[in-house]
mmCIF file of C-alpha atoms and ligand atoms in Angstrom:
data_model
loop_
_atom_site.group_PDB
_atom_site.id
_atom_site.type_symbol
_atom_site.label_atom_id
_atom_site.label_comp_id
_atom_site.label_asym_id
_atom_site.label_seq_id
_atom_site.Cartn_x
_atom_site.Cartn_y
_atom_site.Cartn_z
ATOM 1 C CA MET A 71 39.331 3.271 9.777
ATOM 2 C CA SER A 72 36.529 5.685 10.226
ATOM 3 C CA ASP A 73 36.292 9.235 8.966
ATOM 4 C CA LEU A 74 33.657 11.917 8.712
ATOM 5 C CA ARG A 75 31.836 9.998 5.978
ATOM 6 C CA THR A 76 31.625 6.767 7.923
ATOM 7 C CA VAL A 77 28.026 5.582 8.158
ATOM 8 C CA ARG A 78 26.272 2.343 9.042
ATOM 9 C CA PRO A 79 27.217 -0.326 6.504
ATOM 10 C CA GLU A 80 23.644 -0.687 5.207
ATOM 11 C CA ILE A 81 23.389 2.951 4.128
ATOM 12 C CA PRO A 82 25.559 3.358 0.997
ATOM 13 C CA ASP A 83 23.634 0.522 -0.733
ATOM 14 C CA PHE A 84 20.409 2.515 -0.734
ATOM 15 C CA GLU A 85 19.081 4.107 -3.894
ATOM 16 C CA LYS A 86 16.462 6.823 -4.168
ATOM 17 C CA TYR A 87 12.893 5.538 -3.833
ATOM 18 C CA HIS A 88 11.249 4.795 -7.201
ATOM 19 C CA ALA A 89 7.810 6.332 -6.803
ATOM 20 C CA GLY A 90 5.230 6.690 -9.546
ATOM 21 C CA MET A 91 6.277 9.692 -11.658
ATOM 22 C CA ALA A 92 4.765 13.051 -10.819
ATOM 23 C CA ILE A 93 2.495 14.924 -13.235
ATOM 24 C CA GLU A 94 4.645 18.089 -13.116
ATOM 25 C CA GLU A 95 7.733 16.075 -14.016
ATOM 26 C CA ILE A 96 6.129 14.777 -17.208
ATOM 27 C CA GLN A 97 4.553 18.104 -18.160
ATOM 28 C CA GLU A 98 7.940 19.715 -17.985
ATOM 29 C CA ARG A 99 9.900 16.968 -19.696
ATOM 30 C CA TYR A 100 7.593 16.598 -22.719
ATOM 31 C CA GLY A 101 6.068 20.082 -22.778
ATOM 32 C CA LEU A 102 2.586 18.684 -22.233
ATOM 33 C CA GLY A 103 -0.499 20.432 -20.878
ATOM 34 C CA LYS A 104 -2.794 17.734 -19.584
ATOM 35 C CA VAL A 105 -1.225 14.653 -18.042
ATOM 36 C CA ILE A 106 -3.142 11.634 -16.728
ATOM 37 C CA LYS A 107 -1.557 9.807 -13.810
ATOM 38 C CA LEU A 108 -2.563 6.191 -13.296
ATOM 39 C CA ALA A 109 0.601 5.180 -11.494
ATOM 40 C CA SER A 110 0.206 5.392 -7.729
ATOM 41 C CA ASN A 111 -3.261 3.976 -7.005
ATOM 42 C CA GLU A 112 -4.614 7.340 -5.937
ATOM 43 C CA ASN A 113 -8.349 7.990 -5.728
ATOM 44 C CA PRO A 114 -9.722 8.966 -9.190
ATOM 45 C CA LEU A 115 -12.285 11.298 -7.589
ATOM 46 C CA GLY A 116 -9.623 13.604 -6.159
ATOM 47 C CA THR A 117 -9.829 15.042 -2.653
ATOM 48 C CA SER A 118 -13.326 14.746 -1.192
ATOM 49 C CA PRO A 119 -15.223 18.081 -1.026
ATOM 50 C CA VAL A 120 -16.025 17.348 2.625
ATOM 51 C CA VAL A 121 -12.332 17.010 3.453
ATOM 52 C CA GLN A 122 -11.450 20.097 1.405
ATOM 53 C CA GLN A 123 -13.940 22.076 3.448
ATOM 54 C CA VAL A 124 -12.400 20.870 6.711
ATOM 55 C CA LEU A 125 -8.904 21.702 5.471
ATOM 56 C CA LYS A 126 -9.944 25.218 4.457
ATOM 57 C CA GLN A 127 -11.763 25.865 7.706
ATOM 58 C CA ASN A 128 -8.776 24.759 9.734
ATOM 59 C CA ALA A 129 -5.941 26.216 7.677
ATOM 60 C CA GLY A 130 -5.421 28.789 10.424
ATOM 61 C CA LEU A 131 -4.438 26.032 12.830
ATOM 62 C CA ALA A 132 -1.315 25.074 10.890
ATOM 63 C CA PHE A 133 0.841 26.925 13.426
ATOM 64 C CA ARG A 134 -0.318 24.571 16.217
ATOM 65 C CA TYR A 135 1.240 21.266 17.151
ATOM 66 C CA ALA A 136 -1.249 18.417 16.950
ATOM 67 C CA GLN A 137 -2.201 16.879 20.275
ATOM 68 C CA ALA A 138 0.558 14.296 20.864
ATOM 69 C CA GLY A 139 -0.616 10.814 19.962
ATOM 70 C CA THR A 140 -3.634 12.285 18.080
ATOM 71 C CA PRO A 141 -6.203 10.909 20.569
ATOM 72 C CA ARG A 142 -9.250 12.321 18.745
ATOM 73 C CA LEU A 143 -8.247 10.592 15.534
ATOM 74 C CA HIS A 144 -7.501 7.360 17.401
ATOM 75 C CA ALA A 145 -10.946 7.505 18.999
ATOM 76 C CA ALA A 146 -12.621 8.102 15.622
ATOM 77 C CA ILE A 147 -10.778 5.165 14.026
ATOM 78 C CA ALA A 148 -11.580 2.879 16.973
ATOM 79 C CA GLU A 149 -15.241 3.803 16.765
ATOM 80 C CA HIS A 150 -15.276 3.313 13.006
ATOM 81 C CA LEU A 151 -13.844 -0.199 13.433
ATOM 82 C CA GLY A 152 -15.674 -1.141 16.620
ATOM 83 C CA LEU A 153 -12.377 -1.920 18.376
ATOM 84 C CA PRO A 154 -10.781 -0.578 21.568
ATOM 85 C CA VAL A 155 -8.813 2.635 21.104
ATOM 86 C CA SER A 156 -5.888 1.021 22.925
ATOM 87 C CA ARG A 157 -5.203 -1.021 19.775
ATOM 88 C CA ILE A 158 -4.937 1.884 17.317
ATOM 89 C CA VAL A 159 -1.760 3.721 16.267
ATOM 90 C CA ALA A 160 -1.980 6.358 13.527
ATOM 91 C CA GLY A 161 1.115 7.314 11.587
ATOM 92 C CA ASN A 162 2.516 9.427 8.784
ATOM 93 C CA GLY A 163 1.104 6.973 6.258
ATOM 94 C CA SER A 164 1.075 3.271 6.989
ATOM 95 C CA ASP A 165 4.696 3.452 5.845
ATOM 96 C CA GLU A 166 5.480 4.893 9.260
ATOM 97 C CA ILE A 167 3.771 1.981 11.007
ATOM 98 C CA ILE A 168 5.752 -0.493 8.896
ATOM 99 C CA ASP A 169 8.937 1.308 9.910
ATOM 100 C CA LEU A 170 7.939 1.303 13.588
ATOM 101 C CA LEU A 171 7.030 -2.366 13.633
ATOM 102 C CA VAL A 172 10.320 -3.399 12.049
ATOM 103 C CA ARG A 173 12.334 -1.256 14.439
ATOM 104 C CA ILE A 174 10.414 -2.336 17.526
ATOM 105 C CA LYS A 175 10.020 -6.039 16.845
ATOM 106 C CA ALA A 176 13.108 -7.194 14.917
ATOM 107 C CA ARG A 177 16.516 -7.338 16.586
ATOM 108 C CA PRO A 178 19.310 -6.235 14.200
ATOM 109 C CA GLY A 179 21.766 -8.929 13.208
ATOM 110 C CA GLN A 180 19.703 -11.598 14.939
ATOM 111 C CA ASP A 181 16.099 -11.691 13.757
ATOM 112 C CA ASN A 182 14.630 -12.152 10.307
ATOM 113 C CA ILE A 183 11.482 -11.040 8.507
ATOM 114 C CA ILE A 184 9.581 -13.119 5.981
ATOM 115 C CA ALA A 185 7.450 -11.979 3.040
ATOM 116 C CA PHE A 186 6.560 -13.002 -0.488
ATOM 117 C CA ASP A 187 8.585 -12.088 -3.551
ATOM 118 C CA PRO A 188 7.744 -9.635 -5.031
ATOM 119 C CA CYS A 189 6.452 -7.607 -2.105
ATOM 120 C CA PHE A 190 5.820 -3.960 -1.240
ATOM 121 C CA SER A 191 9.208 -2.260 -1.263
ATOM 122 C CA MET A 192 8.804 -0.694 2.191
ATOM 123 C CA TYR A 193 9.172 -4.072 3.944
ATOM 124 C CA LYS A 194 12.477 -4.607 2.163
ATOM 125 C CA LEU A 195 13.815 -1.107 2.672
ATOM 126 C CA GLN A 196 13.048 -0.904 6.381
ATOM 127 C CA ALA A 197 14.405 -4.390 7.065
ATOM 128 C CA LYS A 198 17.612 -3.497 5.275
ATOM 129 C CA LEU A 199 17.903 -0.160 7.044
ATOM 130 C CA CYS A 200 17.535 -1.945 10.373
ATOM 131 C CA GLY A 201 20.107 -4.626 9.566
ATOM 132 C CA VAL A 202 17.468 -7.346 9.625
ATOM 133 C CA GLU A 203 17.532 -10.259 7.199
ATOM 134 C CA LEU A 204 14.570 -10.457 4.791
ATOM 135 C CA ARG A 205 13.605 -13.917 3.539
ATOM 136 C CA GLN A 206 11.234 -14.137 0.609
ATOM 137 C CA ALA A 207 9.124 -16.896 -0.910
ATOM 138 C CA LYS A 208 8.474 -16.532 -4.630
ATOM 139 C CA LEU A 209 4.839 -16.025 -5.608
ATOM 140 C CA LYS A 210 3.310 -18.615 -7.940
ATOM 141 C CA PRO A 211 3.323 -17.652 -11.642
ATOM 142 C CA ASP A 212 -0.325 -16.560 -11.364
ATOM 143 C CA PHE A 213 0.625 -14.359 -8.340
ATOM 144 C CA SER A 214 -1.285 -16.524 -5.863
ATOM 145 C CA PHE A 215 0.387 -17.235 -2.520
ATOM 146 C CA PRO A 216 2.551 -20.325 -1.863
ATOM 147 C CA TRP A 217 1.780 -20.478 1.882
ATOM 148 C CA ASP A 218 3.939 -23.538 2.564
ATOM 149 C CA ASP A 219 6.996 -21.922 0.982
ATOM 150 C CA LEU A 220 6.495 -18.853 3.165
ATOM 151 C CA LEU A 221 6.078 -20.912 6.328
ATOM 152 C CA ALA A 222 9.183 -22.936 5.498
ATOM 153 C CA LEU A 223 11.246 -19.724 5.826
ATOM 154 C CA ALA A 224 10.163 -19.118 9.420
ATOM 155 C CA ASP A 225 12.299 -20.163 12.368
ATOM 156 C CA GLU A 226 12.760 -19.217 16.023
ATOM 157 C CA ASN A 227 14.232 -15.845 14.971
ATOM 158 C CA THR A 228 11.425 -14.775 12.659
ATOM 159 C CA ALA A 229 10.088 -11.550 14.130
ATOM 160 C CA ILE A 230 7.548 -10.505 11.490
ATOM 161 C CA CYS A 231 5.696 -12.077 8.583
ATOM 162 C CA PHE A 232 4.351 -9.456 6.139
ATOM 163 C CA VAL A 233 1.409 -10.319 3.884
ATOM 164 C CA THR A 234 -0.254 -7.758 1.586
ATOM 165 C CA THR A 235 -3.892 -8.362 0.724
ATOM 166 C CA PRO A 236 -5.232 -7.397 -1.765
ATOM 167 C CA ASP A 237 -1.682 -7.826 -2.975
ATOM 168 C CA ASN A 238 0.344 -5.111 -4.656
ATOM 169 C CA PRO A 239 1.139 -5.207 -7.582
ATOM 170 C CA SER A 240 -1.106 -8.118 -8.635
ATOM 171 C CA GLY A 241 -4.431 -7.429 -6.866
ATOM 172 C CA PHE A 242 -4.592 -11.082 -5.794
ATOM 173 C CA THR A 243 -6.688 -11.532 -2.625
ATOM 174 C CA PRO A 244 -6.649 -14.770 -0.632
ATOM 175 C CA LYS A 245 -9.540 -15.989 1.517
ATOM 176 C CA ALA A 246 -9.545 -15.021 5.212
ATOM 177 C CA SER A 247 -9.485 -18.725 6.085
ATOM 178 C CA GLU A 248 -6.020 -18.977 4.507
ATOM 179 C CA LEU A 249 -4.743 -16.047 6.573
ATOM 180 C CA GLU A 250 -6.201 -17.716 9.631
ATOM 181 C CA ALA A 251 -4.292 -20.933 8.868
ATOM 182 C CA LEU A 252 -1.086 -18.911 8.457
ATOM 183 C CA ALA A 253 -1.630 -17.049 11.724
ATOM 184 C CA ARG A 254 -2.071 -20.356 13.541
ATOM 185 C CA ALA A 255 0.956 -22.003 11.922
ATOM 186 C CA LEU A 256 3.598 -19.284 12.451
ATOM 187 C CA PRO A 257 6.055 -19.717 15.333
ATOM 188 C CA PRO A 258 4.834 -18.137 18.587
ATOM 189 C CA GLN A 259 7.209 -15.135 18.637
ATOM 190 C CA CYS A 260 6.330 -14.107 15.060
ATOM 191 C CA LEU A 261 3.886 -11.253 14.443
ATOM 192 C CA LEU A 262 1.744 -11.611 11.318
ATOM 193 C CA VAL A 263 1.365 -8.134 9.797
ATOM 194 C CA ILE A 264 -1.443 -8.037 7.253
ATOM 195 C CA ASP A 265 -1.152 -4.942 5.082
ATOM 196 C CA GLU A 266 -4.714 -4.097 4.042
ATOM 197 C CA ALA A 267 -3.930 -0.881 2.140
ATOM 198 C CA TYR A 268 -6.468 -1.946 -0.519
ATOM 199 C CA MET A 269 -8.922 -3.968 1.582
ATOM 200 C CA ASP A 270 -11.465 -1.132 1.419
ATOM 201 C CA PHE A 271 -12.034 -2.143 -2.210
ATOM 202 C CA ALA A 272 -12.663 -5.858 -1.498
ATOM 203 C CA GLN A 273 -16.124 -7.049 -0.569
ATOM 204 C CA PRO A 274 -17.546 -8.801 1.366
ATOM 205 C CA LEU A 275 -14.972 -7.931 4.028
ATOM 206 C CA GLU A 276 -15.411 -11.047 6.199
ATOM 207 C CA GLU A 277 -14.545 -13.251 3.251
ATOM 208 C CA TYR A 278 -11.110 -11.665 2.853
ATOM 209 C CA SER A 279 -10.114 -9.923 6.081
ATOM 210 C CA LEU A 280 -9.400 -11.166 9.583
ATOM 211 C CA LEU A 281 -10.448 -7.764 10.915
ATOM 212 C CA PRO A 282 -13.988 -8.817 11.921
ATOM 213 C CA ARG A 283 -12.458 -11.657 13.986
ATOM 214 C CA LEU A 284 -9.257 -9.968 15.099
ATOM 215 C CA ASN A 285 -9.930 -10.726 18.775
ATOM 216 C CA GLU A 286 -9.308 -14.406 18.063
ATOM 217 C CA PHE A 287 -5.692 -13.753 17.026
ATOM 218 C CA GLU A 288 -3.111 -12.524 19.510
ATOM 219 C CA ASN A 289 -0.342 -12.538 16.907
ATOM 220 C CA VAL A 290 -1.999 -10.532 14.123
ATOM 221 C CA ALA A 291 -1.631 -6.839 13.286
ATOM 222 C CA ILE A 292 -3.484 -5.101 10.449
ATOM 223 C CA LEU A 293 -2.364 -2.000 8.552
ATOM 224 C CA ARG A 294 -4.794 0.404 6.911
ATOM 225 C CA THR A 295 -4.266 3.670 5.057
ATOM 226 C CA PHE A 296 -6.115 6.846 4.120
ATOM 227 C CA SER A 297 -4.028 7.099 0.939
ATOM 228 C CA LYS A 298 -6.147 4.983 -1.387
ATOM 229 C CA MET A 299 -9.902 4.706 -0.761
ATOM 230 C CA TYR A 300 -9.959 7.863 1.372
ATOM 231 C CA GLY A 301 -8.009 9.941 -1.126
ATOM 232 C CA LEU A 302 -5.478 11.488 1.275
ATOM 233 C CA ALA A 303 -2.167 10.180 -0.104
ATOM 234 C CA GLY A 304 -0.517 13.596 -0.038
ATOM 235 C CA LEU A 305 -1.531 14.379 3.550
ATOM 236 C CA ARG A 306 0.123 11.170 4.807
ATOM 237 C CA LEU A 307 -2.128 9.204 7.116
ATOM 238 C CA GLY A 308 -2.343 5.501 7.913
ATOM 239 C CA TYR A 309 -2.777 3.339 10.974
ATOM 240 C CA GLY A 310 -2.084 0.002 12.565
ATOM 241 C CA ILE A 311 -4.546 -2.120 14.488
ATOM 242 C CA LEU A 312 -2.128 -3.799 16.848
ATOM 243 C CA PRO A 313 -2.039 -6.028 19.896
ATOM 244 C CA GLU A 314 -2.436 -3.676 22.847
ATOM 245 C CA TRP A 315 1.079 -4.172 24.246
ATOM 246 C CA LEU A 316 2.563 -3.366 20.839
ATOM 247 C CA ALA A 317 0.408 -0.270 20.315
ATOM 248 C CA ASP A 318 1.704 0.931 23.665
ATOM 249 C CA TYR A 319 5.342 0.478 22.602
ATOM 250 C CA CYS A 320 4.640 2.212 19.280
ATOM 251 C CA LEU A 321 3.197 5.265 20.994
ATOM 252 C CA ARG A 322 6.193 5.427 23.303
ATOM 253 C CA VAL A 323 8.844 5.386 20.554
ATOM 254 C CA LYS A 324 7.029 7.067 17.647
ATOM 255 C CA LEU A 325 7.942 10.654 16.790
ATOM 256 C CA PRO A 326 5.190 12.502 18.644
ATOM 257 C CA PHE A 327 4.015 14.828 15.838
ATOM 258 C CA SER A 328 4.366 12.602 12.781
ATOM 259 C CA VAL A 329 0.612 12.965 12.179
ATOM 260 C CA ASN A 330 0.051 16.655 11.597
ATOM 261 C CA VAL A 331 -2.849 18.733 12.776
ATOM 262 C CA LEU A 332 -4.562 18.979 9.366
ATOM 263 C CA ALA A 333 -4.115 15.267 8.601
ATOM 264 C CA GLU A 334 -5.779 14.448 11.906
ATOM 265 C CA MET A 335 -8.822 16.578 11.105
ATOM 266 C CA ALA A 336 -9.004 15.373 7.515
ATOM 267 C CA GLY A 337 -8.868 11.761 8.690
ATOM 268 C CA ILE A 338 -11.710 12.229 11.153
ATOM 269 C CA ALA A 339 -13.839 13.894 8.463
ATOM 270 C CA ALA A 340 -12.962 11.252 5.859
ATOM 271 C CA LEU A 341 -14.137 8.373 8.043
ATOM 272 C CA SER A 342 -17.690 9.656 8.089
ATOM 273 C CA ASP A 343 -17.731 10.805 4.460
ATOM 274 C CA THR A 344 -19.943 7.958 3.264
ATOM 275 C CA VAL A 345 -20.994 9.707 0.038
ATOM 276 C CA TYR A 346 -17.385 9.895 -1.168
ATOM 277 C CA ILE A 347 -16.663 6.306 -0.096
ATOM 278 C CA GLU A 348 -19.676 4.955 -1.964
ATOM 279 C CA ALA A 349 -18.820 7.020 -5.038
ATOM 280 C CA THR A 350 -15.245 5.725 -4.902
ATOM 281 C CA ARG A 351 -16.382 2.091 -4.664
ATOM 282 C CA LYS A 352 -18.594 2.643 -7.693
ATOM 283 C CA VAL A 353 -16.049 4.421 -9.879
ATOM 284 C CA VAL A 354 -13.375 1.851 -9.045
ATOM 285 C CA SER A 355 -15.476 -1.235 -9.638
ATOM 286 C CA GLU A 356 -16.875 0.158 -12.903
ATOM 287 C CA GLY A 357 -13.445 1.343 -14.000
ATOM 288 C CA ARG A 358 -11.891 -2.015 -13.235
ATOM 289 C CA GLU A 359 -14.475 -3.645 -15.521
ATOM 290 C CA GLN A 360 -13.973 -1.054 -18.243
ATOM 291 C CA LEU A 361 -10.181 -1.456 -18.208
ATOM 292 C CA THR A 362 -10.317 -5.246 -17.976
ATOM 293 C CA ARG A 363 -12.550 -5.479 -21.054
ATOM 294 C CA GLY A 364 -10.445 -2.945 -22.942
ATOM 295 C CA PHE A 365 -7.101 -4.598 -22.164
ATOM 296 C CA GLN A 366 -8.477 -8.027 -22.981
ATOM 297 C CA SER A 367 -9.765 -6.810 -26.331
ATOM 298 C CA MET A 368 -6.161 -5.844 -27.132
ATOM 299 C CA GLY A 369 -5.015 -9.352 -26.249
ATOM 300 C CA CYS A 370 -3.432 -8.412 -22.908
ATOM 301 C CA LYS A 371 -3.482 -10.766 -19.977
ATOM 302 C CA VAL A 372 -5.255 -9.088 -17.057
ATOM 303 C CA HIS A 373 -4.721 -10.554 -13.603
ATOM 304 C CA PRO A 374 -7.886 -10.663 -11.468
ATOM 305 C CA SER A 375 -7.790 -7.812 -8.944
ATOM 306 C CA MET A 376 -9.869 -6.766 -5.961
ATOM 307 C CA ALA A 377 -7.898 -3.523 -5.644
ATOM 308 C CA ASN A 378 -8.002 -0.168 -7.457
ATOM 309 C CA PHE A 379 -5.335 -1.240 -9.947
ATOM 310 C CA LEU A 380 -4.698 -3.963 -12.513
ATOM 311 C CA LEU A 381 -1.570 -5.887 -13.394
ATOM 312 C CA ILE A 382 -1.318 -6.574 -17.110
ATOM 313 C CA ASP A 383 0.964 -8.474 -19.452
ATOM 314 C CA LEU A 384 1.174 -7.458 -23.097
ATOM 315 C CA PRO A 385 0.260 -9.978 -25.778
ATOM 316 C CA ALA A 386 3.091 -12.070 -27.233
ATOM 317 C CA GLY A 387 4.415 -10.428 -30.385
ATOM 318 C CA ALA A 388 3.161 -6.960 -29.461
ATOM 319 C CA SER A 389 4.916 -4.055 -31.183
ATOM 320 C CA HIS A 390 6.253 -2.783 -27.826
ATOM 321 C CA ASP A 391 7.552 -4.461 -24.703
ATOM 322 C CA ALA A 392 6.359 -3.247 -21.294
ATOM 323 C CA LYS A 393 9.129 -0.690 -20.974
ATOM 324 C CA GLY A 394 8.560 0.590 -24.506
ATOM 325 C CA LEU A 395 4.831 0.951 -23.974
ATOM 326 C CA PHE A 396 5.368 2.751 -20.677
ATOM 327 C CA GLN A 397 7.703 5.187 -22.434
ATOM 328 C CA ALA A 398 5.368 5.722 -25.412
ATOM 329 C CA LEU A 399 2.447 6.428 -23.063
ATOM 330 C CA LEU A 400 4.584 8.855 -21.089
ATOM 331 C CA GLU A 401 5.374 10.858 -24.214
ATOM 332 C CA ARG A 402 1.615 11.121 -24.836
ATOM 333 C CA GLY A 403 0.900 12.303 -21.306
ATOM 334 C CA ILE A 404 -0.217 9.120 -19.568
ATOM 335 C CA ILE A 405 1.744 7.806 -16.602
ATOM 336 C CA ILE A 406 1.375 4.171 -15.587
ATOM 337 C CA ARG A 407 3.696 2.063 -13.442
ATOM 338 C CA PRO A 408 6.494 -0.095 -14.855
ATOM 339 C CA LEU A 409 7.379 -2.899 -12.478
ATOM 340 C CA SER A 410 11.098 -3.372 -12.814
ATOM 341 C CA SER A 411 11.460 -2.366 -9.145
ATOM 342 C CA TYR A 412 9.242 -5.371 -8.352
ATOM 343 C CA ASN A 413 11.395 -7.519 -10.654
ATOM 344 C CA LEU A 414 8.537 -7.854 -13.114
ATOM 345 C CA PRO A 415 9.991 -6.096 -16.172
ATOM 346 C CA GLU A 416 7.426 -7.676 -18.517
ATOM 347 C CA SER A 417 4.375 -6.421 -16.623
ATOM 348 C CA LEU A 418 2.688 -3.072 -16.081
ATOM 349 C CA ARG A 419 0.476 -1.832 -13.275
ATOM 350 C CA VAL A 420 -2.366 0.530 -14.083
ATOM 351 C CA SER A 421 -4.360 2.385 -11.435
ATOM 352 C CA VAL A 422 -8.071 2.556 -12.123
ATOM 353 C CA GLY A 423 -8.979 6.088 -13.149
ATOM 354 C CA ASP A 424 -12.326 7.710 -13.827
ATOM 355 C CA ALA A 425 -14.220 6.690 -16.959
ATOM 356 C CA SER A 426 -12.648 9.321 -19.225
ATOM 357 C CA GLU A 427 -9.100 8.671 -17.994
ATOM 358 C CA ASN A 428 -9.590 4.948 -18.554
ATOM 359 C CA ARG A 429 -10.998 5.615 -22.011
ATOM 360 C CA ALA A 430 -8.037 7.854 -22.879
ATOM 361 C CA LEU A 431 -5.562 5.212 -21.742
ATOM 362 C CA LEU A 432 -7.277 2.470 -23.753
ATOM 363 C CA ASP A 433 -7.487 4.639 -26.884
ATOM 364 C CA VAL A 434 -3.878 5.768 -26.753
ATOM 365 C CA MET A 435 -2.661 2.275 -25.963
ATOM 366 C CA LYS A 436 -4.571 0.832 -28.918
ATOM 367 C CA GLU A 437 -3.031 3.457 -31.152
ATOM 368 C CA ILE A 438 0.510 2.729 -29.892
ATOM 369 C CA LEU A 439 0.211 -1.051 -30.105
ATOM 370 C CA GLY A 440 -1.490 -0.877 -33.481
ATOM 371 C CA SER A 441 1.229 1.237 -35.065
HETATM 372 C C1 PLP B 28 -0.056 2.377 -0.877
HETATM 373 C C2 PLP B 28 0.371 1.278 0.036
HETATM 374 C C3 PLP B 28 0.502 1.497 1.394
HETATM 375 C C4 PLP B 28 0.120 2.813 1.999
HETATM 376 O O1 PLP B 28 1.127 3.658 2.167
HETATM 377 P P1 PLP B 28 0.899 5.045 2.928
HETATM 378 O O2 PLP B 28 2.204 5.219 3.607
HETATM 379 O O3 PLP B 28 -0.218 4.848 3.911
HETATM 380 O O4 PLP B 28 0.599 6.049 1.884
HETATM 381 C C5 PLP B 28 0.874 0.449 2.214
HETATM 382 N N1 PLP B 28 1.091 -0.775 1.706
HETATM 383 C C6 PLP B 28 0.957 -1.023 0.405
HETATM 384 C C7 PLP B 28 1.155 -2.405 -0.096
HETATM 385 C C8 PLP B 28 0.601 -0.008 -0.472
HETATM 386 O O5 PLP B 28 0.505 -0.261 -1.782
#
């Protein structure tokens, strides 16, 4: 029987997305003035002054539609990467590209997608929404990748294999040679999608990314974003570097104006903003060191990370568990990320902030755990 409220069977199971909490939310709830957010891996330097200038100068263009398919942005990205523009598809965050790839490549009720467990929630959500089975291989206890377990899940109906590197939430980053072996071992119809949201923070690139050798792999797609290193999370801009035939399909089915006119201009400006990029690399690598030393001095286990965040476990016998510490920090105006949505209730993820934010977190945490 169907009635007005009949929807596709996948839909009622969905819950609201658990994002990092917003600063305004915490200010209001606890009556706080200053709140530090280290929960969503945003850039600690804020929006680049160069990009702010471009946004101000072009504010008057907000009434215009962007040029469909944002060709100027595609050209700028292609030039930045040294790849043909026919391989680039920009989207409303790389989330949009993930959504497109799942909808284009995986046949509902027939195909499957493989990924590690835990993985970025978007792979799970979009697979579920599309009625596509998701198969997951459990990460090793140290969060490194069990490649053979992942490969064992693949069959003749595996449409996509998602791998995140540097991985979220652990920061683990495998060698490019291991990705190469995976790409060569997957069944021929399976697209390997390497989500490099945090690859801008890993160096040297050729040691960790297949991007410099992408021409050797017909079955590999790479996702990049402007949300992390480039500091544009709120404007929503990401892109896929795809096999040409797939980029063509994406541009045919994608909503034509999902990348807005200001995001396009900001993205073009951000790509050439080398001062901001260098400053970001510096603040993140120094902050990662600062936080690692501080957490370790409190007895926490800190997982090695190439990204702009750290996964930590509290010392055995600590006064608070992960959830309790998260809550206590929140009440003192510091937002970090609990990981129950990743099924890691005993761990916490902390985005690297600037030196004073990191210092504040370490001081407050010491106070909480010492009391
Ligand atoms: C942050 C993140 C993204 C980027 O998302 P946008 O939609 O581009 O903001 C993609 N993948 C992973 C694993 C991420 O953590």
